[in-house]
Amino acid sequence: MEILPENLRSLRGQVAIVTGASRGIGRAIALELATQGAYIIVNYASSSRAAEALVEEITTAGGQALALQADVSQAEQVDALFNSVMEKCDRIDILVNNAGITRDTLLLRMKPEDWQAVIDLNLTGVFLCTRAASKIMLKKRSGRIINITSVAGQMGNPGQANYSAAKAGVIGFTKTVAKELASRGITVNAVAPGFIATDMTSKLSNTEEILKFIPLNRYGQPEEVAGMVRFLAADPAAAYITGQVFNVDGGMVMA
Ligand code: NAP
């Protein structure tokens, strides 16, 4: 990675929390925002080595980052995470709610714990982090919140009743919170990836079948999602955009 020269850093001086940044899309988002000069909080659940390696990569390139462990589905851990960030950085400008899991199985086989685990992280986690960040952003009357949802929340996907429900919930949540926070200078948007090559999709065996639904006929790369997040975090480029869902899906969903 290369940190841009100081005069080109669109996010210099800003602090960005990226949940689930140790791997996959979150990692790419952390790197992308770091190239723009943001101080990155690399949140993770259990991959401490990967998170520390990412911090090392960013700092070696001349950027700033800190790894902080927290299970963002747990209210107390979210509070502790945001308290640590405020103690260390004294500001939060950007929140990317990216952490997510799947527990795929058909409805009739889905156990309540499969349902609950996905809702707890993919939906409640977004609520907990957004509430914590917005308290801080409200005081300075500015902020950017970017929620990673999914095409599954827009079009459904067999085997993902829990995941689709959580991701559709994130879209409704995004629009409501965008309306609540607009007058305070905080924008809230969602990015809906299609199939992106990460650990999450590496378990899927029906690649041929999946490609039939992707007009661009390939999986996306994490960096392609990160580019959209960078745009939504940028000022003034995205200052007049709120409550929207942006698809990065190779054309899977066309409104
Ligand atoms: P991934 O490669 O499986 O990475 C998931 C990340 O979330 C990891 O950094 C993981 O941390 C973190 N995480 C898991 N549980 C957590 C928790 N309780 N608290 C905090 N962090 C936690 O997934 P991905 O493919 O990059 O997906 C990232 C986001 O994009 C998710 O919201 C996913 O639903 C969404 N998405 C992905 C795709 C896709 O095709 N890949 C498509 C649409 C949407 P550890 O490393 O510590 O476990």
XYZ file of C-alpha atoms and ligand atoms in Angstrom:
303
model
C 0.000 0.000 0.000
C 1.005 3.611 -0.497
C -0.161 6.523 1.622
C -0.940 9.470 -0.643
C 1.144 12.657 -0.423
C -0.181 14.915 2.347
C -1.963 17.424 0.063
C -3.909 14.598 -1.635
C -5.083 12.844 1.539
C -8.845 13.397 1.538
C -9.252 11.991 5.067
C -6.211 13.473 6.802
C -6.751 14.082 10.501
C -9.842 11.881 10.583
C -10.434 8.791 12.697
C -12.205 5.815 11.086
C -13.448 2.718 12.896
C -13.803 -0.321 10.636
C -15.500 -3.256 12.339
C -14.289 -6.698 11.262
C -11.186 -5.254 9.628
C -8.836 -8.194 10.188
C -9.850 -10.002 6.991
C -11.718 -9.704 3.696
C -13.710 -6.616 2.789
C -13.038 -4.860 6.123
C -9.302 -5.244 5.646
C -9.503 -3.713 2.150
C -11.615 -0.838 3.500
C -9.091 -0.184 6.283
C -6.236 -0.062 3.754
C -8.171 2.194 1.377
C -9.105 4.706 4.093
C -5.529 4.604 5.403
C -4.159 5.600 1.971
C -6.347 8.694 2.287
C -4.670 9.609 5.573
C -7.295 8.456 8.091
C -6.235 7.002 11.450
C -7.709 3.505 11.293
C -9.167 1.547 14.192
C -8.832 -2.075 13.091
C -11.556 -3.878 15.023
C -11.578 -7.678 15.066
C -13.155 -10.522 17.041
C -10.461 -13.201 17.311
C -7.846 -12.789 14.526
C -5.379 -10.759 16.577
C -2.403 -11.754 14.420
C -4.103 -10.680 11.196
C -5.244 -7.421 12.805
C -1.747 -6.626 14.114
C -0.248 -7.505 10.698
C -2.615 -5.011 9.063
C -1.650 -2.308 11.573
C 1.991 -3.073 10.813
C 1.354 -2.802 7.059
C -0.354 0.574 7.470
C 2.203 2.042 9.869
C 5.164 0.791 7.808
C 3.707 2.663 4.835
C 3.564 5.834 6.954
C -0.090 5.659 8.002
C -1.669 5.384 11.429
C -3.687 2.477 12.814
C -4.540 0.671 16.033
C -5.995 -2.827 16.468
C -8.787 -3.155 19.035
C -10.516 -6.425 19.863
C -14.267 -6.336 20.510
C -17.190 -8.590 19.725
C -19.445 -5.896 18.292
C -22.587 -7.951 18.894
C -22.102 -7.337 22.639
C -23.233 -3.988 24.062
C -20.588 -3.804 26.817
C -17.786 -4.619 24.383
C -19.008 -1.951 21.954
C -19.051 0.629 24.754
C -15.528 -0.387 25.775
C -14.353 -0.164 22.141
C -15.711 3.348 21.646
C -14.374 4.481 25.056
C -10.910 3.218 24.099
C -11.044 5.053 20.776
C -12.090 8.297 22.462
C -9.349 7.941 25.091
C -6.750 7.361 22.417
C -7.934 9.649 19.575
C -10.566 11.964 21.095
C -12.670 11.888 17.917
C -14.537 9.555 15.581
C -15.298 10.810 12.076
C -16.120 7.652 10.135
C -17.755 4.397 11.178
C -17.829 1.462 8.781
C -20.123 -1.278 10.065
C -18.584 -4.181 8.205
C -18.299 -7.108 10.666
C -20.544 -9.959 9.594
C -20.981 -13.718 9.636
C -23.044 -16.342 7.856
C -24.705 -19.447 9.302
C -26.279 -20.768 6.112
C -28.886 -23.507 6.078
C -32.391 -23.964 4.726
C -35.224 -22.604 6.846
C -36.508 -25.976 8.062
C -33.062 -26.911 9.341
C -32.229 -23.520 10.788
C -31.716 -23.657 14.537
C -32.725 -20.687 16.685
C -29.035 -20.227 17.568
C -28.126 -19.965 13.828
C -30.802 -17.313 13.468
C -29.809 -15.436 16.601
C -26.038 -15.379 16.029
C -26.472 -13.780 12.597
C -29.059 -11.249 13.770
C -26.936 -10.400 16.840
C -23.849 -9.489 14.833
C -25.126 -8.436 11.402
C -28.032 -6.310 12.645
C -27.764 -5.638 16.396
C -24.018 -4.997 16.027
C -24.779 -2.295 13.449
C -27.290 -0.711 15.834
C -24.891 -0.795 18.817
C -21.925 0.708 16.930
C -24.046 3.321 15.142
C -25.624 4.423 18.417
C -22.214 4.717 20.086
C -20.660 6.613 17.141
C -23.588 8.948 16.633
C -23.419 10.150 20.268
C -19.893 11.378 19.520
C -20.604 12.654 15.991
C -23.692 14.611 17.130
C -21.537 16.818 19.357
C -19.354 17.977 16.478
C -22.236 17.957 14.012
C -20.470 15.876 11.384
C -19.763 12.250 10.591
C -20.030 9.477 8.052
C -21.610 6.113 8.792
C -21.345 3.393 6.146
C -23.106 0.067 6.634
C -22.145 -3.027 4.656
C -25.354 -4.807 3.712
C -25.732 -7.375 0.878
C -27.659 -8.197 -2.266
C -29.129 -11.017 -0.141
C -31.027 -8.342 1.819
C -32.485 -6.988 -1.420
C -33.308 -10.125 -3.412
C -33.203 -12.994 -0.873
C -31.022 -16.079 -1.172
C -32.016 -19.688 -0.412
C -30.211 -20.910 2.706
C -29.783 -17.411 4.083
C -33.082 -16.541 5.799
C -31.164 -15.275 8.850
C -28.566 -13.367 6.817
C -31.076 -11.873 4.349
C -33.324 -10.727 7.199
C -30.401 -9.069 8.983
C -29.113 -7.389 5.812
C -32.602 -6.163 4.818
C -32.871 -4.845 8.382
C -29.630 -2.928 7.891
C -31.162 -1.198 4.855
C -34.244 -0.069 6.802
C -32.026 0.949 9.713
C -29.761 2.964 7.371
C -32.684 4.937 5.940
C -34.242 5.667 9.334
C -31.002 6.750 10.986
C -30.121 8.842 7.912
C -33.361 10.763 8.464
C -32.757 11.117 12.213
C -29.172 12.364 11.884
C -29.347 14.451 8.677
C -29.983 17.734 10.469
C -26.791 17.190 12.486
C -24.502 16.872 9.486
C -24.134 13.085 9.735
C -24.703 10.986 6.631
C -25.646 7.308 6.777
C -25.414 5.103 3.693
C -25.223 1.416 2.878
C -23.096 -0.533 0.418
C -24.534 -3.790 -0.923
C -21.869 -6.127 -2.287
C -22.762 -9.122 -4.423
C -20.349 -12.084 -4.388
C -16.919 -10.904 -3.271
C -13.877 -13.199 -3.061
C -13.232 -13.527 0.701
C -13.172 -16.280 3.342
C -16.965 -15.881 3.566
C -17.543 -16.978 -0.035
C -14.611 -19.400 -0.311
C -16.782 -22.117 1.286
C -19.376 -21.926 -1.522
C -19.223 -24.861 -3.937
C -21.798 -23.768 -6.550
C -19.629 -21.109 -8.241
C -20.849 -22.011 -11.772
C -24.441 -21.583 -10.650
C -23.670 -18.243 -8.945
C -21.885 -16.800 -12.006
C -25.090 -17.201 -14.045
C -26.618 -14.443 -11.910
C -23.709 -12.014 -12.271
C -23.816 -10.030 -15.538
C -20.100 -9.163 -15.229
C -19.491 -12.930 -14.901
C -16.980 -12.876 -12.027
C -16.741 -12.443 -8.280
C -15.845 -8.941 -7.085
C -12.682 -8.110 -5.185
C -12.686 -6.587 -1.667
C -10.886 -3.516 -3.076
C -13.862 -2.853 -5.362
C -16.136 -2.529 -2.316
C -13.511 -0.436 -0.526
C -13.487 2.079 -3.382
C -17.189 2.784 -2.852
C -16.666 3.171 0.899
C -13.819 5.633 0.294
C -16.102 7.689 -1.947
C -18.886 7.746 0.670
C -16.418 8.833 3.364
C -14.977 11.654 1.245
C -15.771 15.290 1.712
C -17.136 17.128 -0.213
C -17.595 14.383 -2.842
C -20.318 12.534 -0.916
C -21.529 15.311 1.407
C -24.974 15.495 -0.242
C -25.658 11.750 -0.223
C -27.548 10.076 2.616
C -29.971 7.201 3.156
C -28.851 5.436 -0.034
C -27.862 1.885 -0.882
C -25.029 1.457 -3.397
C -24.644 -1.910 -5.084
C -21.175 -3.246 -5.874
C -22.338 -6.511 -7.370
C -21.294 -6.899 -11.012
C -24.837 -6.023 -12.041
C -26.741 -8.634 -9.995
C -29.359 -6.155 -8.788
C -30.646 -3.603 -11.245
C -33.420 -1.372 -9.962
P -14.946 -12.377 6.269
O -13.839 -12.465 5.287
O -15.514 -13.626 6.848
O -14.460 -11.415 7.466
C -15.331 -11.141 8.523
C -14.725 -10.122 9.447
O -15.683 -9.864 10.498
C -13.452 -10.590 10.105
O -12.560 -9.502 10.214
C -13.927 -11.036 11.490
O -12.962 -10.908 12.518
C -15.032 -10.021 11.738
N -15.954 -10.476 12.777
C -16.620 -11.668 12.860
N -17.349 -11.713 13.985
C -17.131 -10.537 14.632
C -17.606 -9.977 15.833
N -18.475 -10.650 16.615
N -17.167 -8.747 16.198
C -16.274 -8.067 15.428
N -15.816 -8.535 14.263
C -16.237 -9.752 13.867
O -16.194 -11.593 5.656
P -16.285 -10.617 4.395
O -16.648 -11.410 3.219
O -15.121 -9.715 4.352
O -17.591 -9.779 4.797
C -17.532 -8.474 5.351
C -18.921 -7.862 5.326
O -19.390 -7.811 3.977
C -19.955 -8.667 6.100
O -20.875 -7.793 6.728
C -20.646 -9.459 5.023
O -21.946 -9.846 5.404
C -20.645 -8.451 3.904
N -20.813 -9.041 2.574
C -19.895 -9.926 2.102
C -20.094 -10.450 0.825
C -19.122 -11.422 0.207
O -19.422 -11.922 -0.867
N -17.982 -11.702 0.801
C -21.215 -10.090 0.081
C -22.123 -9.194 0.604
C -21.901 -8.667 1.859
P -12.032 -12.172 12.938
O -11.015 -12.273 11.830
O -11.430 -11.764 14.226
O -12.925 -13.360 12.991
